[in-house]
């Protein structure tokens, strides 16, 4: 059995006694990760500036879209898309790189020998990127609306649920994706399939309402599509209870699959 699979049989090591989860341990690990994130200029640029740069790049393309009959405007396409870029670049890409880097530096292996639980290690490593992502989403929702001269989200509860669901999904997928990257350099390529698929097909750059009905029905089941639909419905107030429940079920199913993949394939030791 390989080092990856032998060490990824569960979130808890069978030999380690049960330890009560401590918020203090989680915050300490999160502070350490935040320090490392601040020293990594590439990761910091990806987290803070790339989503905003993508928003400016999307504006011209969105302005040329035929949105007649969709109930959408340039603002309700662009602003949710910007939040989608935060999920992809500020959280998914950054967290994937963090998991790979800590694994290759034997940090994860050393942390497992202490009192930290496996779930605390995974959560603490992702914590800074998640908190920065949530802060960016809040700022972009308010400042973006003011800058574009449009109303604030009409159904903020749907937007919040969509962002949180997207966070859980992308963090789980980041941990699962890290198992396929042999180095931090390879991680930059490993994240591309999900990144490109989500940008093109999950409603980040092009809303699903623009696609033909049969194509949109297929794209709705992509991992990030439910979160993006909830975020967009949060701005427009559209979507009935049945549609919202369907999006929640699909999104939770993807989050569950991502967590199962982490439990099954996550690597705690360097890949050689």
PDB file of C-alpha atoms in Angstrom:
ATOM      1  CA  UNK A   1       0.000   0.000   0.000  1.00  0.00           C
ATOM      2  CA  UNK A   2       1.330   3.458  -0.917  1.00  0.00           C
ATOM      3  CA  UNK A   3       2.258   6.130   1.592  1.00  0.00           C
ATOM      4  CA  UNK A   4      -0.660   8.253   0.404  1.00  0.00           C
ATOM      5  CA  UNK A   5      -3.387   5.674   0.856  1.00  0.00           C
ATOM      6  CA  UNK A   6      -1.939   4.122   3.984  1.00  0.00           C
ATOM      7  CA  UNK A   7      -1.929   7.506   5.698  1.00  0.00           C
ATOM      8  CA  UNK A   8      -5.311   8.665   4.364  1.00  0.00           C
ATOM      9  CA  UNK A   9      -7.560   5.916   5.703  1.00  0.00           C
ATOM     10  CA  UNK A  10      -9.379   8.389   7.936  1.00  0.00           C
ATOM     11  CA  UNK A  11      -9.309  11.794   9.519  1.00  0.00           C
ATOM     12  CA  UNK A  12      -8.210  10.268  12.832  1.00  0.00           C
ATOM     13  CA  UNK A  13      -5.078   8.217  13.438  1.00  0.00           C
ATOM     14  CA  UNK A  14      -6.012   4.957  15.145  1.00  0.00           C
ATOM     15  CA  UNK A  15      -2.972   5.115  17.419  1.00  0.00           C
ATOM     16  CA  UNK A  16      -3.632   8.625  18.703  1.00  0.00           C
ATOM     17  CA  UNK A  17      -5.885   8.983  21.739  1.00  0.00           C
ATOM     18  CA  UNK A  18      -8.958  11.134  21.366  1.00  0.00           C
ATOM     19  CA  UNK A  19      -8.316  14.806  22.154  1.00  0.00           C
ATOM     20  CA  UNK A  20     -10.948  17.447  22.711  1.00  0.00           C
ATOM     21  CA  UNK A  21     -10.911  19.907  19.848  1.00  0.00           C
ATOM     22  CA  UNK A  22      -9.494  23.231  20.927  1.00  0.00           C
ATOM     23  CA  UNK A  23     -10.314  26.511  19.152  1.00  0.00           C
ATOM     24  CA  UNK A  24      -7.017  27.826  20.494  1.00  0.00           C
ATOM     25  CA  UNK A  25      -5.015  25.170  18.638  1.00  0.00           C
ATOM     26  CA  UNK A  26      -6.971  25.893  15.476  1.00  0.00           C
ATOM     27  CA  UNK A  27      -6.372  29.625  15.739  1.00  0.00           C
ATOM     28  CA  UNK A  28      -2.670  29.124  16.443  1.00  0.00           C
ATOM     29  CA  UNK A  29      -2.302  27.029  13.315  1.00  0.00           C
ATOM     30  CA  UNK A  30      -4.343  29.575  11.385  1.00  0.00           C
ATOM     31  CA  UNK A  31      -2.071  32.423  12.521  1.00  0.00           C
ATOM     32  CA  UNK A  32       0.993  30.472  11.428  1.00  0.00           C
ATOM     33  CA  UNK A  33      -0.565  29.840   8.022  1.00  0.00           C
ATOM     34  CA  UNK A  34      -1.508  33.514   7.687  1.00  0.00           C
ATOM     35  CA  UNK A  35       2.127  34.457   8.322  1.00  0.00           C
ATOM     36  CA  UNK A  36       3.297  32.034   5.645  1.00  0.00           C
ATOM     37  CA  UNK A  37       0.646  33.328   3.236  1.00  0.00           C
ATOM     38  CA  UNK A  38       1.867  36.887   3.799  1.00  0.00           C
ATOM     39  CA  UNK A  39       5.416  35.846   2.901  1.00  0.00           C
ATOM     40  CA  UNK A  40       4.332  34.104  -0.306  1.00  0.00           C
ATOM     41  CA  UNK A  41       3.918  36.941  -2.803  1.00  0.00           C
ATOM     42  CA  UNK A  42       2.527  34.711  -5.541  1.00  0.00           C
ATOM     43  CA  UNK A  43      -0.167  33.252  -3.295  1.00  0.00           C
ATOM     44  CA  UNK A  44      -0.953  36.690  -1.869  1.00  0.00           C
ATOM     45  CA  UNK A  45      -1.353  38.156  -5.365  1.00  0.00           C
ATOM     46  CA  UNK A  46      -3.587  35.242  -6.369  1.00  0.00           C
ATOM     47  CA  UNK A  47      -5.729  35.720  -3.267  1.00  0.00           C
ATOM     48  CA  UNK A  48      -6.115  39.493  -3.208  1.00  0.00           C
ATOM     49  CA  UNK A  49      -5.661  40.894  -6.689  1.00  0.00           C
ATOM     50  CA  UNK A  50      -6.466  38.224  -9.250  1.00  0.00           C
ATOM     51  CA  UNK A  51     -10.242  38.106  -8.508  1.00  0.00           C
ATOM     52  CA  UNK A  52     -10.448  41.899  -8.961  1.00  0.00           C
ATOM     53  CA  UNK A  53      -8.360  41.741 -12.143  1.00  0.00           C
ATOM     54  CA  UNK A  54     -10.682  39.034 -13.484  1.00  0.00           C
ATOM     55  CA  UNK A  55     -13.676  41.268 -12.763  1.00  0.00           C
ATOM     56  CA  UNK A  56     -12.231  44.047 -14.908  1.00  0.00           C
ATOM     57  CA  UNK A  57     -11.385  41.519 -17.625  1.00  0.00           C
ATOM     58  CA  UNK A  58     -14.945  40.156 -17.563  1.00  0.00           C
ATOM     59  CA  UNK A  59     -16.673  43.525 -17.818  1.00  0.00           C
ATOM     60  CA  UNK A  60     -16.221  43.992 -21.564  1.00  0.00           C
ATOM     61  CA  UNK A  61     -17.272  40.419 -22.347  1.00  0.00           C
ATOM     62  CA  UNK A  62     -20.361  40.661 -20.135  1.00  0.00           C
ATOM     63  CA  UNK A  63     -21.366  43.963 -21.723  1.00  0.00           C
ATOM     64  CA  UNK A  64     -21.478  42.266 -25.135  1.00  0.00           C
ATOM     65  CA  UNK A  65     -23.686  39.360 -23.988  1.00  0.00           C
ATOM     66  CA  UNK A  66     -27.266  39.080 -25.141  1.00  0.00           C
ATOM     67  CA  UNK A  67     -29.088  39.024 -21.805  1.00  0.00           C
ATOM     68  CA  UNK A  68     -32.550  39.712 -23.236  1.00  0.00           C
ATOM     69  CA  UNK A  69     -35.155  37.437 -21.714  1.00  0.00           C
ATOM     70  CA  UNK A  70     -32.883  36.157 -18.942  1.00  0.00           C
ATOM     71  CA  UNK A  71     -33.894  38.689 -16.305  1.00  0.00           C
ATOM     72  CA  UNK A  72     -30.223  39.512 -15.787  1.00  0.00           C
ATOM     73  CA  UNK A  73     -28.233  42.692 -16.203  1.00  0.00           C
ATOM     74  CA  UNK A  74     -24.547  43.359 -16.639  1.00  0.00           C
ATOM     75  CA  UNK A  75     -24.298  44.032 -12.904  1.00  0.00           C
ATOM     76  CA  UNK A  76     -26.068  40.818 -11.834  1.00  0.00           C
ATOM     77  CA  UNK A  77     -23.745  38.828 -14.086  1.00  0.00           C
ATOM     78  CA  UNK A  78     -20.516  40.629 -13.212  1.00  0.00           C
ATOM     79  CA  UNK A  79     -20.855  40.889  -9.420  1.00  0.00           C
ATOM     80  CA  UNK A  80     -21.690  37.218  -8.707  1.00  0.00           C
ATOM     81  CA  UNK A  81     -18.953  36.256 -11.186  1.00  0.00           C
ATOM     82  CA  UNK A  82     -16.468  38.279  -9.150  1.00  0.00           C
ATOM     83  CA  UNK A  83     -17.409  36.314  -6.026  1.00  0.00           C
ATOM     84  CA  UNK A  84     -16.975  33.130  -8.033  1.00  0.00           C
ATOM     85  CA  UNK A  85     -13.439  34.253  -8.905  1.00  0.00           C
ATOM     86  CA  UNK A  86     -12.754  34.684  -5.193  1.00  0.00           C
ATOM     87  CA  UNK A  87     -13.848  31.094  -4.563  1.00  0.00           C
ATOM     88  CA  UNK A  88     -11.655  29.778  -7.364  1.00  0.00           C
ATOM     89  CA  UNK A  89      -8.502  31.866  -7.115  1.00  0.00           C
ATOM     90  CA  UNK A  90      -8.408  33.184  -3.540  1.00  0.00           C
ATOM     91  CA  UNK A  91      -9.528  29.935  -1.922  1.00  0.00           C
ATOM     92  CA  UNK A  92      -9.297  26.860  -4.165  1.00  0.00           C
ATOM     93  CA  UNK A  93      -5.967  27.600  -5.845  1.00  0.00           C
ATOM     94  CA  UNK A  94      -4.329  29.038  -2.732  1.00  0.00           C
ATOM     95  CA  UNK A  95      -5.451  26.243  -0.401  1.00  0.00           C
ATOM     96  CA  UNK A  96      -4.356  23.560  -2.863  1.00  0.00           C
ATOM     97  CA  UNK A  97      -0.885  25.086  -2.996  1.00  0.00           C
ATOM     98  CA  UNK A  98      -0.770  25.355   0.809  1.00  0.00           C
ATOM     99  CA  UNK A  99      -1.636  21.677   1.309  1.00  0.00           C
ATOM    100  CA  UNK A 100       0.987  20.572  -1.204  1.00  0.00           C
ATOM    101  CA  UNK A 101       3.684  22.849   0.221  1.00  0.00           C
ATOM    102  CA  UNK A 102       3.077  21.772   3.837  1.00  0.00           C
ATOM    103  CA  UNK A 103       3.040  18.113   2.811  1.00  0.00           C
ATOM    104  CA  UNK A 104       6.298  18.316   0.861  1.00  0.00           C
ATOM    105  CA  UNK A 105       7.966  20.215   3.717  1.00  0.00           C
ATOM    106  CA  UNK A 106       6.877  17.451   6.151  1.00  0.00           C
ATOM    107  CA  UNK A 107       4.857  19.988   8.140  1.00  0.00           C
ATOM    108  CA  UNK A 108       1.677  17.918   7.957  1.00  0.00           C
ATOM    109  CA  UNK A 109       3.501  14.791   9.080  1.00  0.00           C
ATOM    110  CA  UNK A 110       5.018  16.583  12.080  1.00  0.00           C
ATOM    111  CA  UNK A 111       1.699  18.146  13.060  1.00  0.00           C
ATOM    112  CA  UNK A 112       0.093  14.702  13.162  1.00  0.00           C
ATOM    113  CA  UNK A 113       2.527  13.595  15.864  1.00  0.00           C
ATOM    114  CA  UNK A 114       1.129  16.214  18.257  1.00  0.00           C
ATOM    115  CA  UNK A 115      -2.288  16.660  19.801  1.00  0.00           C
ATOM    116  CA  UNK A 116      -3.876  18.239  16.733  1.00  0.00           C
ATOM    117  CA  UNK A 117      -6.520  16.125  15.073  1.00  0.00           C
ATOM    118  CA  UNK A 118      -6.353  15.546  11.340  1.00  0.00           C
ATOM    119  CA  UNK A 119      -9.477  17.615  10.727  1.00  0.00           C
ATOM    120  CA  UNK A 120      -7.989  20.477  12.759  1.00  0.00           C
ATOM    121  CA  UNK A 121      -4.815  20.359  10.670  1.00  0.00           C
ATOM    122  CA  UNK A 122      -6.759  20.499   7.412  1.00  0.00           C
ATOM    123  CA  UNK A 123      -9.074  23.233   8.692  1.00  0.00           C
ATOM    124  CA  UNK A 124      -6.295  25.335  10.205  1.00  0.00           C
ATOM    125  CA  UNK A 125      -4.266  25.208   7.001  1.00  0.00           C
ATOM    126  CA  UNK A 126      -7.221  26.484   4.982  1.00  0.00           C
ATOM    127  CA  UNK A 127      -8.463  28.972   7.606  1.00  0.00           C
ATOM    128  CA  UNK A 128      -6.576  32.134   6.492  1.00  0.00           C
ATOM    129  CA  UNK A 129      -7.589  31.748   2.845  1.00  0.00           C
ATOM    130  CA  UNK A 130     -11.210  31.077   3.803  1.00  0.00           C
ATOM    131  CA  UNK A 131     -11.410  34.110   6.093  1.00  0.00           C
ATOM    132  CA  UNK A 132      -9.740  36.344   3.497  1.00  0.00           C
ATOM    133  CA  UNK A 133     -12.137  34.994   0.884  1.00  0.00           C
ATOM    134  CA  UNK A 134     -15.176  35.720   3.063  1.00  0.00           C
ATOM    135  CA  UNK A 135     -13.922  39.252   3.729  1.00  0.00           C
ATOM    136  CA  UNK A 136     -13.359  39.816   0.004  1.00  0.00           C
ATOM    137  CA  UNK A 137     -16.853  38.574  -0.834  1.00  0.00           C
ATOM    138  CA  UNK A 138     -18.405  40.943   1.704  1.00  0.00           C
ATOM    139  CA  UNK A 139     -16.395  43.927   0.448  1.00  0.00           C
ATOM    140  CA  UNK A 140     -17.013  43.148  -3.215  1.00  0.00           C
ATOM    141  CA  UNK A 141     -20.740  42.734  -2.624  1.00  0.00           C
ATOM    142  CA  UNK A 142     -20.987  46.196  -1.047  1.00  0.00           C
ATOM    143  CA  UNK A 143     -18.305  48.179  -2.880  1.00  0.00           C
ATOM    144  CA  UNK A 144     -19.035  46.493  -6.218  1.00  0.00           C
ATOM    145  CA  UNK A 145     -22.704  47.449  -5.970  1.00  0.00           C
ATOM    146  CA  UNK A 146     -21.773  51.042  -5.166  1.00  0.00           C
ATOM    147  CA  UNK A 147     -19.182  51.237  -7.928  1.00  0.00           C
ATOM    148  CA  UNK A 148     -21.568  49.888 -10.570  1.00  0.00           C
ATOM    149  CA  UNK A 149     -24.500  51.914  -9.282  1.00  0.00           C
ATOM    150  CA  UNK A 150     -26.751  48.926  -8.696  1.00  0.00           C
ATOM    151  CA  UNK A 151     -28.794  47.718  -5.744  1.00  0.00           C
ATOM    152  CA  UNK A 152     -27.402  45.552  -2.989  1.00  0.00           C
ATOM    153  CA  UNK A 153     -28.442  41.860  -3.030  1.00  0.00           C
ATOM    154  CA  UNK A 154     -32.213  41.543  -2.701  1.00  0.00           C
ATOM    155  CA  UNK A 155     -32.018  38.111  -1.065  1.00  0.00           C
ATOM    156  CA  UNK A 156     -28.825  38.249   1.028  1.00  0.00           C
ATOM    157  CA  UNK A 157     -29.625  34.956   2.780  1.00  0.00           C
ATOM    158  CA  UNK A 158     -29.305  33.114  -0.535  1.00  0.00           C
ATOM    159  CA  UNK A 159     -26.018  34.878  -1.283  1.00  0.00           C
ATOM    160  CA  UNK A 160     -24.614  33.935   2.142  1.00  0.00           C
ATOM    161  CA  UNK A 161     -25.682  30.314   1.768  1.00  0.00           C
ATOM    162  CA  UNK A 162     -24.172  30.201  -1.723  1.00  0.00           C
ATOM    163  CA  UNK A 163     -20.838  31.627  -0.576  1.00  0.00           C
ATOM    164  CA  UNK A 164     -20.611  29.251   2.412  1.00  0.00           C
ATOM    165  CA  UNK A 165     -21.575  26.257   0.287  1.00  0.00           C
ATOM    166  CA  UNK A 166     -18.989  27.264  -2.291  1.00  0.00           C
ATOM    167  CA  UNK A 167     -16.315  27.624   0.408  1.00  0.00           C
ATOM    168  CA  UNK A 168     -16.912  24.111   1.756  1.00  0.00           C
ATOM    169  CA  UNK A 169     -16.880  22.671  -1.752  1.00  0.00           C
ATOM    170  CA  UNK A 170     -13.699  24.362  -2.971  1.00  0.00           C
ATOM    171  CA  UNK A 171     -11.761  23.644   0.243  1.00  0.00           C
ATOM    172  CA  UNK A 172     -12.709  19.968   0.033  1.00  0.00           C
ATOM    173  CA  UNK A 173     -11.771  19.858  -3.643  1.00  0.00           C
ATOM    174  CA  UNK A 174      -8.505  21.680  -2.885  1.00  0.00           C
ATOM    175  CA  UNK A 175      -7.519  18.998  -0.373  1.00  0.00           C
ATOM    176  CA  UNK A 176      -8.493  16.256  -2.813  1.00  0.00           C
ATOM    177  CA  UNK A 177      -6.663  17.943  -5.703  1.00  0.00           C
ATOM    178  CA  UNK A 178      -3.479  18.249  -3.658  1.00  0.00           C
ATOM    179  CA  UNK A 179      -3.121  14.449  -3.702  1.00  0.00           C
ATOM    180  CA  UNK A 180      -2.428  14.589  -7.454  1.00  0.00           C
ATOM    181  CA  UNK A 181       0.326  17.241  -7.270  1.00  0.00           C
ATOM    182  CA  UNK A 182       3.864  15.999  -6.652  1.00  0.00           C
ATOM    183  CA  UNK A 183       5.282  19.470  -5.957  1.00  0.00           C
ATOM    184  CA  UNK A 184       4.225  23.052  -5.377  1.00  0.00           C
ATOM    185  CA  UNK A 185       5.096  23.824  -8.997  1.00  0.00           C
ATOM    186  CA  UNK A 186       2.892  20.961 -10.205  1.00  0.00           C
ATOM    187  CA  UNK A 187       0.037  22.237  -8.029  1.00  0.00           C
ATOM    188  CA  UNK A 188      -0.252  25.305 -10.271  1.00  0.00           C
ATOM    189  CA  UNK A 189      -1.091  22.983 -13.166  1.00  0.00           C
ATOM    190  CA  UNK A 190      -3.184  20.532 -11.154  1.00  0.00           C
ATOM    191  CA  UNK A 191      -5.756  23.218 -10.322  1.00  0.00           C
ATOM    192  CA  UNK A 192      -6.289  24.186 -13.976  1.00  0.00           C
ATOM    193  CA  UNK A 193      -8.970  21.603 -14.947  1.00  0.00           C
ATOM    194  CA  UNK A 194     -11.372  22.625 -12.175  1.00  0.00           C
ATOM    195  CA  UNK A 195     -10.521  26.310 -12.627  1.00  0.00           C
ATOM    196  CA  UNK A 196     -11.197  26.358 -16.368  1.00  0.00           C
ATOM    197  CA  UNK A 197     -14.294  24.158 -16.067  1.00  0.00           C
ATOM    198  CA  UNK A 198     -15.780  26.387 -13.376  1.00  0.00           C
ATOM    199  CA  UNK A 199     -14.976  29.655 -15.137  1.00  0.00           C
ATOM    200  CA  UNK A 200     -16.535  28.475 -18.390  1.00  0.00           C
ATOM    201  CA  UNK A 201     -19.357  26.216 -17.241  1.00  0.00           C
ATOM    202  CA  UNK A 202     -20.452  27.002 -13.684  1.00  0.00           C
ATOM    203  CA  UNK A 203     -21.864  30.452 -14.333  1.00  0.00           C
ATOM    204  CA  UNK A 204     -18.829  32.427 -13.192  1.00  0.00           C
ATOM    205  CA  UNK A 205     -18.086  34.174 -16.488  1.00  0.00           C
ATOM    206  CA  UNK A 206     -21.168  33.152 -18.461  1.00  0.00           C
ATOM    207  CA  UNK A 207     -24.519  32.726 -16.628  1.00  0.00           C
ATOM    208  CA  UNK A 208     -26.262  29.420 -17.263  1.00  0.00           C
ATOM    209  CA  UNK A 209     -29.377  31.275 -18.468  1.00  0.00           C
ATOM    210  CA  UNK A 210     -27.482  32.204 -21.657  1.00  0.00           C
ATOM    211  CA  UNK A 211     -26.890  28.568 -22.659  1.00  0.00           C
ATOM    212  CA  UNK A 212     -29.455  26.381 -24.447  1.00  0.00           C
ATOM    213  CA  UNK A 213     -31.737  24.592 -22.012  1.00  0.00           C
ATOM    214  CA  UNK A 214     -30.276  21.116 -22.515  1.00  0.00           C
ATOM    215  CA  UNK A 215     -26.708  22.416 -22.120  1.00  0.00           C
ATOM    216  CA  UNK A 216     -27.638  24.445 -19.020  1.00  0.00           C
ATOM    217  CA  UNK A 217     -29.239  21.346 -17.447  1.00  0.00           C
ATOM    218  CA  UNK A 218     -25.898  19.534 -17.746  1.00  0.00           C
ATOM    219  CA  UNK A 219     -23.827  22.476 -16.507  1.00  0.00           C
ATOM    220  CA  UNK A 220     -26.048  22.814 -13.427  1.00  0.00           C
ATOM    221  CA  UNK A 221     -24.546  19.633 -11.969  1.00  0.00           C
ATOM    222  CA  UNK A 222     -20.935  20.872 -12.066  1.00  0.00           C
ATOM    223  CA  UNK A 223     -19.352  21.257  -8.603  1.00  0.00           C
ATOM    224  CA  UNK A 224     -19.485  25.052  -8.342  1.00  0.00           C
ATOM    225  CA  UNK A 225     -22.720  25.619 -10.278  1.00  0.00           C
ATOM    226  CA  UNK A 226     -25.128  25.306  -7.290  1.00  0.00           C
ATOM    227  CA  UNK A 227     -23.169  27.862  -5.268  1.00  0.00           C
ATOM    228  CA  UNK A 228     -23.024  30.276  -8.201  1.00  0.00           C
ATOM    229  CA  UNK A 229     -26.759  29.958  -8.863  1.00  0.00           C
ATOM    230  CA  UNK A 230     -27.531  30.679  -5.208  1.00  0.00           C
ATOM    231  CA  UNK A 231     -25.188  33.686  -5.230  1.00  0.00           C
ATOM    232  CA  UNK A 232     -26.804  35.064  -8.387  1.00  0.00           C
ATOM    233  CA  UNK A 233     -30.315  34.424  -7.019  1.00  0.00           C
ATOM    234  CA  UNK A 234     -29.228  36.352  -3.944  1.00  0.00           C
ATOM    235  CA  UNK A 235     -28.702  39.412  -6.131  1.00  0.00           C
ATOM    236  CA  UNK A 236     -31.768  39.092  -8.321  1.00  0.00           C
ATOM    237  CA  UNK A 237     -34.183  37.574  -5.812  1.00  0.00           C
ATOM    238  CA  UNK A 238     -35.165  35.072  -8.492  1.00  0.00           C
ATOM    239  CA  UNK A 239     -35.588  31.349  -8.005  1.00  0.00           C
ATOM    240  CA  UNK A 240     -38.438  29.572  -6.240  1.00  0.00           C
ATOM    241  CA  UNK A 241     -38.239  27.214  -3.273  1.00  0.00           C
ATOM    242  CA  UNK A 242     -38.019  24.120  -5.473  1.00  0.00           C
ATOM    243  CA  UNK A 243     -35.075  25.495  -7.451  1.00  0.00           C
ATOM    244  CA  UNK A 244     -33.298  26.620  -4.278  1.00  0.00           C
ATOM    245  CA  UNK A 245     -33.715  23.208  -2.655  1.00  0.00           C
ATOM    246  CA  UNK A 246     -32.417  21.526  -5.801  1.00  0.00           C
ATOM    247  CA  UNK A 247     -29.336  23.732  -5.788  1.00  0.00           C
ATOM    248  CA  UNK A 248     -28.747  23.056  -2.094  1.00  0.00           C
ATOM    249  CA  UNK A 249     -29.034  19.297  -2.536  1.00  0.00           C
ATOM    250  CA  UNK A 250     -26.657  19.275  -5.514  1.00  0.00           C
ATOM    251  CA  UNK A 251     -24.166  21.530  -3.731  1.00  0.00           C
ATOM    252  CA  UNK A 252     -24.234  19.466  -0.530  1.00  0.00           C
ATOM    253  CA  UNK A 253     -23.780  16.292  -2.573  1.00  0.00           C
ATOM    254  CA  UNK A 254     -20.623  17.735  -4.169  1.00  0.00           C
ATOM    255  CA  UNK A 255     -19.353  18.897  -0.767  1.00  0.00           C
ATOM    256  CA  UNK A 256     -19.912  15.397   0.595  1.00  0.00           C
ATOM    257  CA  UNK A 257     -18.115  13.806  -2.360  1.00  0.00           C
ATOM    258  CA  UNK A 258     -15.191  16.182  -1.906  1.00  0.00           C
ATOM    259  CA  UNK A 259     -14.885  15.321   1.787  1.00  0.00           C
ATOM    260  CA  UNK A 260     -15.061  11.605   0.977  1.00  0.00           C
ATOM    261  CA  UNK A 261     -12.277  12.055  -1.587  1.00  0.00           C
ATOM    262  CA  UNK A 262     -10.157  13.796   1.046  1.00  0.00           C
ATOM    263  CA  UNK A 263     -10.686  10.964   3.510  1.00  0.00           C
ATOM    264  CA  UNK A 264      -9.867   8.381   0.881  1.00  0.00           C
ATOM    265  CA  UNK A 265      -6.945   9.885  -1.051  1.00  0.00           C
ATOM    266  CA  UNK A 266      -5.407  12.806   0.844  1.00  0.00           C
ATOM    267  CA  UNK A 267      -1.617  12.412   1.169  1.00  0.00           C
ATOM    268  CA  UNK A 268       0.054  13.270   4.471  1.00  0.00           C
ATOM    269  CA  UNK A 269       3.565  12.374   3.353  1.00  0.00           C
ATOM    270  CA  UNK A 270       5.595  13.654   0.373  1.00  0.00           C
ATOM    271  CA  UNK A 271       4.997  11.956  -2.952  1.00  0.00           C
ATOM    272  CA  UNK A 272       8.195  10.390  -4.255  1.00  0.00           C
TER     273      UNK A 272
END
